[in-house]
Amino acid sequence: MTSPFQTLLHPLERYQTTPVLLALSGGGDSVSLLRALLERGVKVVAGHFDHSLRPESARDAQFVDELCGGLRVPLERERTDVASIAGAKGWGLEDAARRLRYGFLTRAAKKHHIHTILTAHTLEDQTETVLMQLLRGTSKAVGMPTKRGPLERPWLGVARAEIRNYLSSLGQSWLEDVSNADSRFTRNWLRLEILPQLRERYPRLDEALSRYATYAREDNDFLEGLRGAVTPYTDWRREPAPIQRRLIVDVLENAGFSLSSEALERVQSALYSPAVRHLSLSHTSSQYKTLTVQSGKLQLEPLKSKKPVFEYPSSWTLRHREAGDVMAQEGGTRKLSDVLIDHKIPREWRDEIWLLAERKQVKWLGLEPVLWAKGLGENQTFYWKEMGFALKEAHQALREGEVPVGAVVLRGTDIVGRGHNRSKAAGDMTRHAELEALREASLKVGPYLTKCTLVVTLEPCPMCLGAALEARVARVVYGAPNPKLGALGGVADLLRHRWGHAFEVIPGVRAGEAGKLLEGFFKSLRENING
């Protein structure tokens, strides 16, 4: 005979082949779930956590003990003074209770070699959770998930009235938590005073909010997927606001900052500041700590200053900055402090930077890229020299009347492919610099360029990026961003998709030189057209 309570029993079928640990408080929902699991033939171990927050908690523990004894269900119990621990650790009482309760359940499950923990949250619990999240202004009002790690909520779509009917049909007693009648607690206030009025006006309120939570969680999961695909070289200022917020939240949470909408909005606004911003934010250590926002990214740690890896004159000294230091730059000798300000080095990090100096004359700074005094060396970063070869190809394209983009392919330090734009001369719009260089390299090295680096003066377009992926290059180094066709963030970052091959990307190498070359070409082109 089919049970009249299939809505309750059907979600439990998948547990018939695996043991579960049930969080058993003694309340009607968890007692009902215990009985339903047993009716379905599920192997159950119960876990009861006594928070020591109510005088009657000992009565609850005794009830659970007798219930499990009568049903022959193994029981794990733990009593903890949650209030004392919350005070000692500076946690909120509700947060402490949740942490300690789930910590106990996890340990109890591990003891019995169980991988699934069940709680008896219901449709009404989901309604209350969604409303609380909305009223608090939570950016992700997604309710409770049906599953998170080992924790599952099989009755999250089941109404409490049906659960009570099931208990009545069994003649099963349960406990009522007297604190549930205290409207000083937000959840109780919603349950006792607000939700009855809302349900009177909107009889299907619970189903509507449950459906909203499901859709909101699906939307959030989609956005989280986009956030997870953001590449290390991405400029956060180009990201949509929902992705920006998720990136910022990741950094703040991992660094122990206290999350709030005000802090999130301050950081998001600072991303667009042309100057370095130092934000004092509340920290979980009960202090205020500084977060630095620079060039569209968040900095939590001091810049790692380089030490020189080359021989230098014996008259030069390796040290940190001192009062009176100066450095020769374009336009004359400047105070070192002004040079560091120009390079947007936060004040608190400036004393950590390594430098080479002859008395007070600074010759070299261990920045990224490194900085030399005028006349002593190139301000080199990775692939500075190699980009120079690509720039020579770009200049050759300019002399031929082509869009000035050049590229080289390197295998180690050897150039195995060169190319520059030849679209106009060949009457073929696919004759881009990268393709020319990749073709030549493939003829010399072989079809796959797995140990090669493509260096190009302009961010590749989708066509050239596809060619680099097919050639299996190890990395792509580019100069100027491509605001019209850029496939690595200029328009879209196609490497966020999985193509079966991934390579390193190093952007912005000698971007100013490459950009000026292009700007000059197109300016001249416009002048000729207008003339």
Coordinates of C-alpha atoms in Angstrom, one line a residue:
M1 CA 0.0 0.0 0.0
T2 CA 1.3 3.4 -1.0
S3 CA 2.0 5.7 1.9
P4 CA 0.0 9.0 2.0
F5 CA 3.3 10.8 2.8
Q6 CA 5.2 10.3 -0.4
T7 CA 6.3 14.0 -0.5
L8 CA 8.2 13.2 2.7
L9 CA 9.4 9.7 1.9
H10 CA 10.4 10.1 -1.8
P11 CA 13.3 12.5 -1.2
L12 CA 14.9 9.9 1.2
E13 CA 15.1 7.0 -1.3
R14 CA 18.6 7.9 -2.4
Y15 CA 19.9 7.3 1.1
Q16 CA 18.8 3.6 1.2
T17 CA 22.2 2.4 0.1
T18 CA 24.4 4.6 2.3
P19 CA 24.5 5.4 6.1
V20 CA 23.7 8.9 7.2
L21 CA 24.2 11.0 10.3
L22 CA 21.1 13.0 11.3
A23 CA 21.3 16.2 13.3
L24 CA 18.7 15.4 15.9
S25 CA 17.6 18.3 18.1
G26 CA 14.4 16.7 19.5
G27 CA 12.2 19.2 17.7
G28 CA 9.3 18.1 15.4
D29 CA 11.2 18.4 12.1
S30 CA 14.3 16.4 13.1
V31 CA 12.2 13.7 14.9
S32 CA 10.0 13.4 11.9
L33 CA 13.0 13.0 9.6
L34 CA 14.4 10.3 11.9
R35 CA 11.1 8.3 11.7
A36 CA 10.9 8.7 8.0
L37 CA 14.4 7.6 7.4
L38 CA 13.8 4.5 9.5
E39 CA 10.6 3.8 7.5
R40 CA 12.6 4.0 4.3
G41 CA 15.1 1.5 5.7
V42 CA 18.0 3.9 5.9
K43 CA 20.8 3.2 8.3
V44 CA 20.9 6.2 10.6
V45 CA 23.3 7.5 13.3
A46 CA 21.9 10.5 15.3
G47 CA 23.9 13.4 16.5
H48 CA 22.7 15.7 19.3
F49 CA 24.5 18.9 20.2
D50 CA 23.7 20.6 23.5
H51 CA 24.5 24.3 23.2
S52 CA 24.0 24.9 27.0
L53 CA 22.1 28.0 26.2
R54 CA 18.8 27.1 27.7
P55 CA 17.9 25.7 31.2
E56 CA 15.8 22.9 29.5
S57 CA 18.7 21.7 27.2
A58 CA 19.4 18.8 29.6
R59 CA 15.7 17.8 29.2
D60 CA 16.1 17.8 25.4
A61 CA 19.2 15.6 25.6
Q62 CA 17.3 13.1 27.8
F63 CA 14.4 13.0 25.4
V64 CA 16.7 12.4 22.4
D65 CA 18.5 9.7 24.4
E66 CA 15.3 7.9 25.2
L67 CA 13.9 8.3 21.6
C68 CA 17.0 6.8 20.1
G69 CA 17.2 4.0 22.7
G70 CA 13.6 3.0 21.9
L71 CA 14.2 3.1 18.2
R72 CA 17.6 1.4 18.5
V73 CA 19.4 4.2 16.7
P74 CA 23.1 4.9 17.6
L75 CA 23.5 8.3 19.2
E76 CA 26.4 10.6 19.5
R77 CA 26.1 13.5 22.0
E78 CA 28.1 16.5 22.9
R79 CA 27.6 19.3 25.4
T80 CA 29.5 22.6 24.9
D81 CA 29.2 26.0 26.6
V82 CA 28.7 27.9 23.4
A83 CA 28.3 31.3 25.2
S84 CA 31.7 31.1 26.9
I85 CA 33.5 30.1 23.7
A86 CA 31.7 32.8 21.7
G87 CA 32.9 35.4 24.3
A88 CA 36.5 34.1 24.3
K89 CA 36.8 34.1 20.5
G90 CA 34.9 37.2 19.8
W91 CA 32.2 35.4 17.8
G92 CA 28.6 36.3 17.6
L93 CA 26.4 33.8 19.6
E94 CA 24.5 32.5 16.6
D95 CA 27.7 32.2 14.5
A96 CA 29.4 30.3 17.4
A97 CA 26.5 27.9 17.8
R98 CA 26.5 27.1 14.1
R99 CA 30.3 26.6 13.9
L100 CA 30.5 24.4 17.0
R101 CA 27.4 22.4 16.0
Y102 CA 28.6 21.6 12.5
G103 CA 32.1 20.9 13.9
F104 CA 30.6 18.3 16.2
L105 CA 28.5 16.7 13.4
T106 CA 31.5 16.5 11.2
R107 CA 33.5 14.7 13.9
A108 CA 30.6 12.3 14.7
A109 CA 30.2 11.4 11.0
K110 CA 33.9 10.8 10.6
K111 CA 33.9 8.5 13.7
H112 CA 31.3 6.3 12.1
H113 CA 32.8 6.5 8.6
I114 CA 29.7 8.3 7.3
H115 CA 30.0 10.8 4.4
T116 CA 26.5 12.3 4.5
I117 CA 25.0 14.6 7.2
L118 CA 21.3 15.4 7.1
T119 CA 19.4 18.3 8.7
A120 CA 15.6 18.7 8.8
H121 CA 15.3 22.2 7.4
T122 CA 11.9 22.8 5.8
L123 CA 10.2 25.0 3.2
E124 CA 9.3 27.5 6.0
D125 CA 13.0 27.6 7.2
Q126 CA 14.0 28.6 3.6
T127 CA 11.4 31.3 3.5
E128 CA 12.7 32.8 6.8
T129 CA 16.3 32.6 5.6
V130 CA 15.6 34.3 2.3
L131 CA 13.7 37.1 4.0
M132 CA 16.5 37.6 6.6
Q133 CA 19.1 37.8 3.9
L134 CA 17.0 40.4 2.0
L135 CA 16.4 42.5 5.1
R136 CA 20.1 42.5 6.0
G137 CA 21.0 43.6 2.5
T138 CA 23.0 40.5 1.8
S139 CA 24.4 40.7 -1.8
K140 CA 23.6 37.0 -2.3
A141 CA 20.0 36.3 -1.0
V142 CA 20.0 32.7 -2.2
G143 CA 18.6 31.0 0.9
M144 CA 20.0 27.6 1.9
P145 CA 21.3 25.1 -0.6
T146 CA 20.0 21.6 -0.6
K147 CA 23.5 20.3 -0.5
R148 CA 26.9 21.8 0.6
G149 CA 29.7 19.4 0.9
P150 CA 28.6 16.5 3.1
L151 CA 25.6 18.4 4.4
E152 CA 22.2 17.8 2.8
R153 CA 18.7 19.1 3.4
P154 CA 16.3 16.6 1.8
W155 CA 13.2 18.3 3.1
L156 CA 14.0 21.9 2.1
G157 CA 10.9 21.9 -0.2
V158 CA 8.5 20.2 2.3
A159 CA 5.9 22.2 4.2
R160 CA 6.0 21.9 8.0
A161 CA 2.2 21.1 8.2
E162 CA 2.8 17.9 6.3
I163 CA 5.6 17.0 8.7
R164 CA 3.3 17.5 11.7
N165 CA 0.6 15.4 10.1
Y166 CA 3.1 12.6 9.6
L167 CA 4.1 12.8 13.3
S168 CA 0.5 12.7 14.4
S169 CA -0.2 9.6 12.2
L170 CA 2.7 7.9 14.0
G171 CA 1.6 9.1 17.5
Q172 CA 5.1 10.4 17.9
S173 CA 5.8 13.1 20.4
W174 CA 8.4 15.8 20.0
L175 CA 9.8 18.8 21.9
E176 CA 8.9 22.5 21.4
D177 CA 11.8 24.9 22.0
V178 CA 10.3 27.6 24.3
S179 CA 12.8 30.1 22.9
N180 CA 11.0 29.9 19.5
A181 CA 8.3 32.1 21.1
D182 CA 10.7 34.9 21.8
S183 CA 10.1 37.6 19.2
R184 CA 13.3 39.5 20.1
F185 CA 15.1 37.1 17.8
T186 CA 14.7 38.1 14.2
R187 CA 13.9 34.7 12.8
N188 CA 11.2 34.2 15.5
W189 CA 9.8 37.8 14.8
L190 CA 9.5 36.9 11.1
R191 CA 7.9 33.5 11.9
L192 CA 5.4 34.7 14.5
E193 CA 4.5 38.3 13.5
I194 CA 5.4 39.1 9.9
L195 CA 5.0 35.9 7.9
P196 CA 1.4 35.1 9.0
Q197 CA 0.3 38.5 7.6
L198 CA 2.3 38.0 4.4
R199 CA 0.8 34.5 3.9
E200 CA -2.7 35.9 4.4
R201 CA -2.1 38.2 1.5
Y202 CA 0.1 35.8 -0.5
P203 CA -1.0 32.2 0.2
R204 CA 1.8 30.8 -2.0
L205 CA 4.5 32.9 -0.4
D206 CA 6.7 30.0 0.7
E207 CA 6.7 28.4 -2.8
A208 CA 7.4 31.7 -4.4
L209 CA 10.4 32.5 -2.1
S210 CA 11.7 29.0 -2.5
R211 CA 11.5 29.3 -6.3
Y212 CA 13.2 32.7 -6.0
A213 CA 16.0 31.2 -3.9
T214 CA 16.5 28.4 -6.5
Y215 CA 16.8 30.9 -9.4
A216 CA 19.0 33.2 -7.4
R217 CA 21.3 30.4 -6.5
E218 CA 21.5 29.3 -10.1
D219 CA 22.3 32.9 -11.2
N220 CA 24.9 33.1 -8.5
D221 CA 26.5 29.8 -9.5
F222 CA 26.7 31.0 -13.1
L223 CA 28.4 34.3 -12.0
E224 CA 30.7 32.4 -9.7
G225 CA 31.8 30.3 -12.7
L226 CA 32.5 33.5 -14.6
R227 CA 34.4 34.9 -11.6
G228 CA 36.5 31.7 -11.4
A229 CA 37.5 32.0 -15.0
V230 CA 39.0 35.4 -14.6
T231 CA 42.7 35.1 -15.6
P232 CA 45.6 36.5 -13.6
Y233 CA 46.4 39.2 -16.1
T234 CA 42.8 40.6 -16.2
D235 CA 42.3 44.2 -15.4
W236 CA 39.4 44.2 -12.9
R237 CA 38.2 47.6 -14.1
R238 CA 37.1 45.9 -17.3
E239 CA 34.9 43.4 -15.5
P240 CA 31.1 43.7 -15.0
A241 CA 30.1 45.0 -11.6
P242 CA 28.9 41.6 -10.3
I243 CA 32.2 39.9 -11.2
Q244 CA 34.2 42.8 -9.6
R245 CA 32.2 42.4 -6.4
R246 CA 32.9 38.6 -6.2
L247 CA 36.6 39.2 -6.9
I248 CA 36.8 41.8 -4.2
V249 CA 34.9 39.6 -1.7
D250 CA 37.4 36.7 -2.3
V251 CA 40.3 39.0 -1.4
L252 CA 38.6 40.5 1.6
E253 CA 37.4 37.2 3.0
N254 CA 40.8 35.5 2.6
A255 CA 42.6 38.4 4.2
G256 CA 40.2 38.4 7.2
F257 CA 38.5 41.7 6.6
S258 CA 34.9 42.2 7.9
L259 CA 32.6 42.2 5.0
S260 CA 30.0 44.9 4.6
S261 CA 28.2 46.6 1.7
E262 CA 30.0 49.9 2.7
A263 CA 33.4 48.3 2.5
L264 CA 32.7 46.5 -0.7
E265 CA 31.5 49.8 -2.4
R266 CA 34.5 51.7 -1.2
V267 CA 36.9 49.1 -2.7
Q268 CA 34.9 48.9 -5.9
S269 CA 35.0 52.7 -6.3
A270 CA 38.8 52.8 -5.6
L271 CA 39.5 50.4 -8.5
Y272 CA 38.9 53.4 -10.8
S273 CA 41.1 55.9 -9.0
P274 CA 44.1 57.0 -11.0
A275 CA 46.0 57.4 -7.7
V276 CA 47.0 54.7 -5.3
R277 CA 44.3 54.4 -2.6
H278 CA 44.9 53.1 0.9
L279 CA 41.6 52.1 2.6
S280 CA 41.3 51.5 6.3
L281 CA 38.8 48.7 6.7
S282 CA 37.4 46.8 9.7
H283 CA 39.2 43.5 10.3
T284 CA 38.1 40.3 12.1
S285 CA 41.0 40.9 14.5
S286 CA 38.8 43.7 15.9
Q287 CA 41.3 46.2 14.4
Y288 CA 41.3 48.4 11.3
K289 CA 43.8 47.3 8.7
T290 CA 44.9 48.9 5.4
L291 CA 44.0 47.6 2.0
T292 CA 45.9 49.1 -1.0
V293 CA 44.1 49.5 -4.3
Q294 CA 46.4 50.2 -7.2
S295 CA 45.9 50.1 -11.0
G296 CA 42.7 48.2 -10.8
K297 CA 44.0 45.5 -8.4
L298 CA 44.1 44.9 -4.7
Q299 CA 47.4 44.7 -2.9
L300 CA 47.6 43.1 0.5
E301 CA 51.3 42.4 0.8
P302 CA 54.3 44.6 0.2
L303 CA 55.8 44.4 -3.3
K304 CA 58.5 41.8 -3.4
S305 CA 61.6 43.8 -4.3
K306 CA 64.3 42.2 -6.4
K307 CA 67.9 42.0 -5.6
P308 CA 70.4 42.4 -8.5
V309 CA 71.5 39.2 -10.2
F310 CA 74.4 40.8 -12.0
E311 CA 77.8 42.1 -11.1
Y312 CA 78.0 45.8 -10.2
P313 CA 80.9 48.2 -9.5
S314 CA 82.5 47.8 -6.1
S315 CA 81.7 51.5 -5.4
W316 CA 78.0 50.7 -5.5
T317 CA 76.2 49.6 -2.3
L318 CA 73.2 47.3 -2.0
R319 CA 70.8 48.8 0.6
H320 CA 67.4 50.2 1.2
R321 CA 66.6 53.9 0.8
E322 CA 68.1 56.6 3.0
A323 CA 67.4 60.3 3.5
G324 CA 68.8 62.5 0.8
D325 CA 68.8 59.8 -2.0
V326 CA 68.4 61.1 -5.5
M327 CA 68.2 59.4 -8.9
A328 CA 69.0 60.6 -12.4
Q329 CA 65.9 60.5 -14.7
E330 CA 64.7 62.0 -17.9
G331 CA 64.5 65.8 -17.2
G332 CA 67.2 65.8 -14.5
T333 CA 68.1 64.5 -11.1
R334 CA 65.1 63.9 -8.8
K335 CA 64.5 63.0 -5.2
L336 CA 64.1 59.2 -4.8
S337 CA 60.9 59.8 -2.9
D338 CA 59.4 61.6 -5.9
V339 CA 60.5 58.7 -8.2
L340 CA 58.8 56.2 -5.9
I341 CA 55.6 58.3 -5.9
D342 CA 55.6 58.5 -9.7
H343 CA 55.8 54.7 -9.7
K344 CA 52.8 54.5 -7.3
I345 CA 54.7 52.7 -4.6
P346 CA 52.8 52.9 -1.3
R347 CA 54.5 54.8 1.5
E348 CA 54.7 51.9 3.9
W349 CA 56.4 49.7 1.3
R350 CA 59.1 52.1 0.2
D351 CA 61.6 51.2 2.9
E352 CA 61.5 47.5 1.7
I353 CA 62.8 48.2 -1.8
W354 CA 66.3 47.1 -2.6
L355 CA 68.5 49.6 -4.5
L356 CA 72.1 50.1 -5.7
A357 CA 73.6 53.4 -4.9
E358 CA 76.9 55.2 -5.0
R359 CA 76.8 57.4 -1.9
K360 CA 73.4 59.2 -2.4
Q361 CA 73.2 58.6 -6.1
V362 CA 70.8 55.7 -6.7
K363 CA 71.8 53.7 -9.8
W364 CA 69.2 50.9 -9.8
L365 CA 65.9 50.1 -8.1
G366 CA 64.6 46.6 -7.6
L367 CA 61.1 47.3 -8.9
E368 CA 59.0 45.3 -11.4
P369 CA 60.1 46.3 -14.0
V370 CA 63.5 47.3 -12.6
L371 CA 64.5 50.9 -12.9
W372 CA 67.9 52.2 -13.9
A373 CA 69.3 55.7 -13.5
K374 CA 69.4 57.6 -16.8
G375 CA 72.3 56.4 -19.0
L376 CA 73.1 53.3 -17.1
G377 CA 70.8 50.6 -18.6
E378 CA 67.4 49.9 -20.0
N379 CA 64.4 50.0 -17.7
Q380 CA 63.9 46.3 -18.4
T381 CA 61.2 43.9 -17.6
F382 CA 60.7 40.4 -18.8
Y383 CA 60.9 40.2 -22.6
W384 CA 62.0 43.9 -22.9
K385 CA 64.7 43.0 -25.4
E386 CA 62.6 40.4 -27.2
M387 CA 59.8 43.0 -27.7
G388 CA 62.4 45.2 -29.3
F389 CA 62.7 42.6 -32.1
A390 CA 59.0 42.7 -32.6
L391 CA 59.0 46.5 -32.6
K392 CA 61.6 46.4 -35.4
E393 CA 59.2 44.3 -37.4
A394 CA 56.4 46.8 -36.6
H395 CA 58.5 49.7 -37.9
Q396 CA 59.2 47.7 -41.1
A397 CA 55.4 47.3 -41.5
L398 CA 55.1 51.1 -41.1
R399 CA 57.7 51.7 -43.8
E400 CA 55.6 49.5 -46.1
G401 CA 52.4 51.4 -45.4
E402 CA 50.9 48.6 -43.3
V403 CA 49.3 48.8 -39.9
P404 CA 52.5 48.8 -37.7
V405 CA 52.3 45.5 -35.8
G406 CA 55.3 43.1 -35.6
A407 CA 55.9 39.7 -34.0
V408 CA 58.6 37.2 -33.4
V409 CA 58.6 33.6 -32.2
L410 CA 61.4 32.6 -29.8
R411 CA 62.7 29.1 -29.0
G412 CA 64.8 29.8 -25.9
T413 CA 66.8 32.9 -26.9
D414 CA 66.8 32.0 -30.7
I415 CA 64.4 33.8 -33.0
V416 CA 62.7 31.1 -35.2
G417 CA 60.0 33.2 -36.7
R418 CA 59.5 36.8 -37.7
G419 CA 56.6 38.6 -39.2
H420 CA 54.8 41.9 -39.6
N421 CA 51.5 42.9 -41.1
R422 CA 51.3 42.3 -44.9
S423 CA 47.5 42.6 -45.4
K424 CA 47.7 45.5 -47.8
A425 CA 50.5 44.2 -49.9
A426 CA 49.0 40.6 -50.1
G427 CA 45.4 41.8 -50.5
D428 CA 44.6 39.4 -47.7
M429 CA 43.2 40.6 -44.4
T430 CA 44.5 37.4 -42.6
R431 CA 48.1 38.2 -43.2
H432 CA 48.6 39.4 -39.6
A433 CA 52.1 39.7 -38.0
E434 CA 51.5 36.8 -35.6
L435 CA 50.4 34.4 -38.3
E436 CA 53.4 35.3 -40.4
A437 CA 55.8 34.6 -37.5
L438 CA 54.0 31.4 -36.5
R439 CA 54.1 30.0 -40.0
E440 CA 57.8 30.6 -40.3
A441 CA 58.5 29.1 -36.9
S442 CA 56.4 26.0 -37.8
L443 CA 58.5 25.4 -40.9
K444 CA 61.7 25.6 -38.8
V445 CA 60.7 23.9 -35.6
G446 CA 57.8 21.7 -36.5
P447 CA 54.0 21.9 -36.4
Y448 CA 53.8 22.3 -32.6
L449 CA 55.7 25.2 -30.9
T450 CA 55.4 23.8 -27.4
K451 CA 58.7 25.3 -26.3
C452 CA 58.2 28.6 -28.0
T453 CA 57.1 32.1 -27.1
L454 CA 55.1 34.4 -29.4
V455 CA 56.0 38.1 -28.8
V456 CA 53.8 40.6 -30.6
T457 CA 53.4 44.4 -30.3
L458 CA 49.6 44.3 -30.2
E459 CA 47.2 42.1 -28.2
P460 CA 46.2 39.3 -30.5
C461 CA 42.8 39.2 -32.2
P462 CA 40.6 36.0 -32.0
M463 CA 42.0 34.7 -35.3
C464 CA 45.6 35.0 -34.1
L465 CA 44.9 33.7 -30.7
G466 CA 43.3 30.6 -32.3
A467 CA 46.5 30.1 -34.3
A468 CA 48.6 30.4 -31.2
L469 CA 46.4 27.8 -29.5
E470 CA 46.6 25.4 -32.4
A471 CA 50.4 25.8 -32.6
R472 CA 50.6 25.0 -28.8
V473 CA 52.9 27.9 -28.0
A474 CA 54.1 28.0 -24.4
R475 CA 53.3 31.7 -23.8
V476 CA 52.2 34.9 -25.5
V477 CA 53.8 38.2 -24.7
Y478 CA 52.1 41.3 -26.1
G479 CA 52.6 45.1 -25.9
A480 CA 49.6 47.4 -26.4
P481 CA 46.1 46.5 -25.7
N482 CA 43.7 46.0 -28.6
P483 CA 40.5 47.9 -27.8
K484 CA 38.7 46.8 -31.0
L485 CA 39.6 43.1 -31.5
G486 CA 41.6 42.1 -28.4
A487 CA 41.1 38.5 -27.5
L488 CA 43.0 38.6 -24.2
G489 CA 40.9 41.2 -22.4
G490 CA 40.9 44.1 -24.8
V491 CA 37.4 43.2 -25.9
A492 CA 37.0 39.7 -24.5
D493 CA 39.3 37.2 -22.8
L494 CA 38.9 34.0 -24.8
L495 CA 41.2 32.1 -22.6
R496 CA 38.5 32.0 -20.0
H497 CA 37.1 29.1 -22.0
R498 CA 38.9 25.7 -21.9
W499 CA 40.4 25.0 -25.3
G500 CA 42.5 21.9 -24.4
H501 CA 45.7 24.0 -24.3
A502 CA 46.6 26.8 -22.0
F503 CA 49.5 29.2 -22.2
E504 CA 51.0 31.9 -20.1
V505 CA 50.2 35.5 -21.0
I506 CA 52.4 38.4 -20.2
P507 CA 50.7 41.7 -21.2
G508 CA 51.9 45.3 -21.5
V509 CA 55.6 44.9 -22.4
R510 CA 56.7 48.2 -23.8
A511 CA 53.1 49.0 -24.4
G512 CA 53.7 52.7 -24.6
E513 CA 56.1 52.4 -27.6
A514 CA 53.8 49.9 -29.4
G515 CA 50.8 52.1 -28.7
K516 CA 52.4 55.3 -29.9
L517 CA 53.4 53.6 -33.2
L518 CA 49.8 52.6 -33.8
E519 CA 48.4 56.0 -32.7
G520 CA 50.8 57.8 -35.1
F521 CA 49.8 55.6 -38.0
F522 CA 46.1 56.0 -37.6
K523 CA 46.4 59.8 -37.0
S524 CA 48.3 60.1 -40.2
L525 CA 45.7 58.0 -42.0
R526 CA 42.9 60.2 -40.8
E527 CA 44.7 63.3 -41.8
N528 CA 45.3 62.0 -45.3
I529 CA 41.6 61.1 -45.6
N530 CA 40.4 64.4 -44.3
G531 CA 43.0 66.3 -46.4

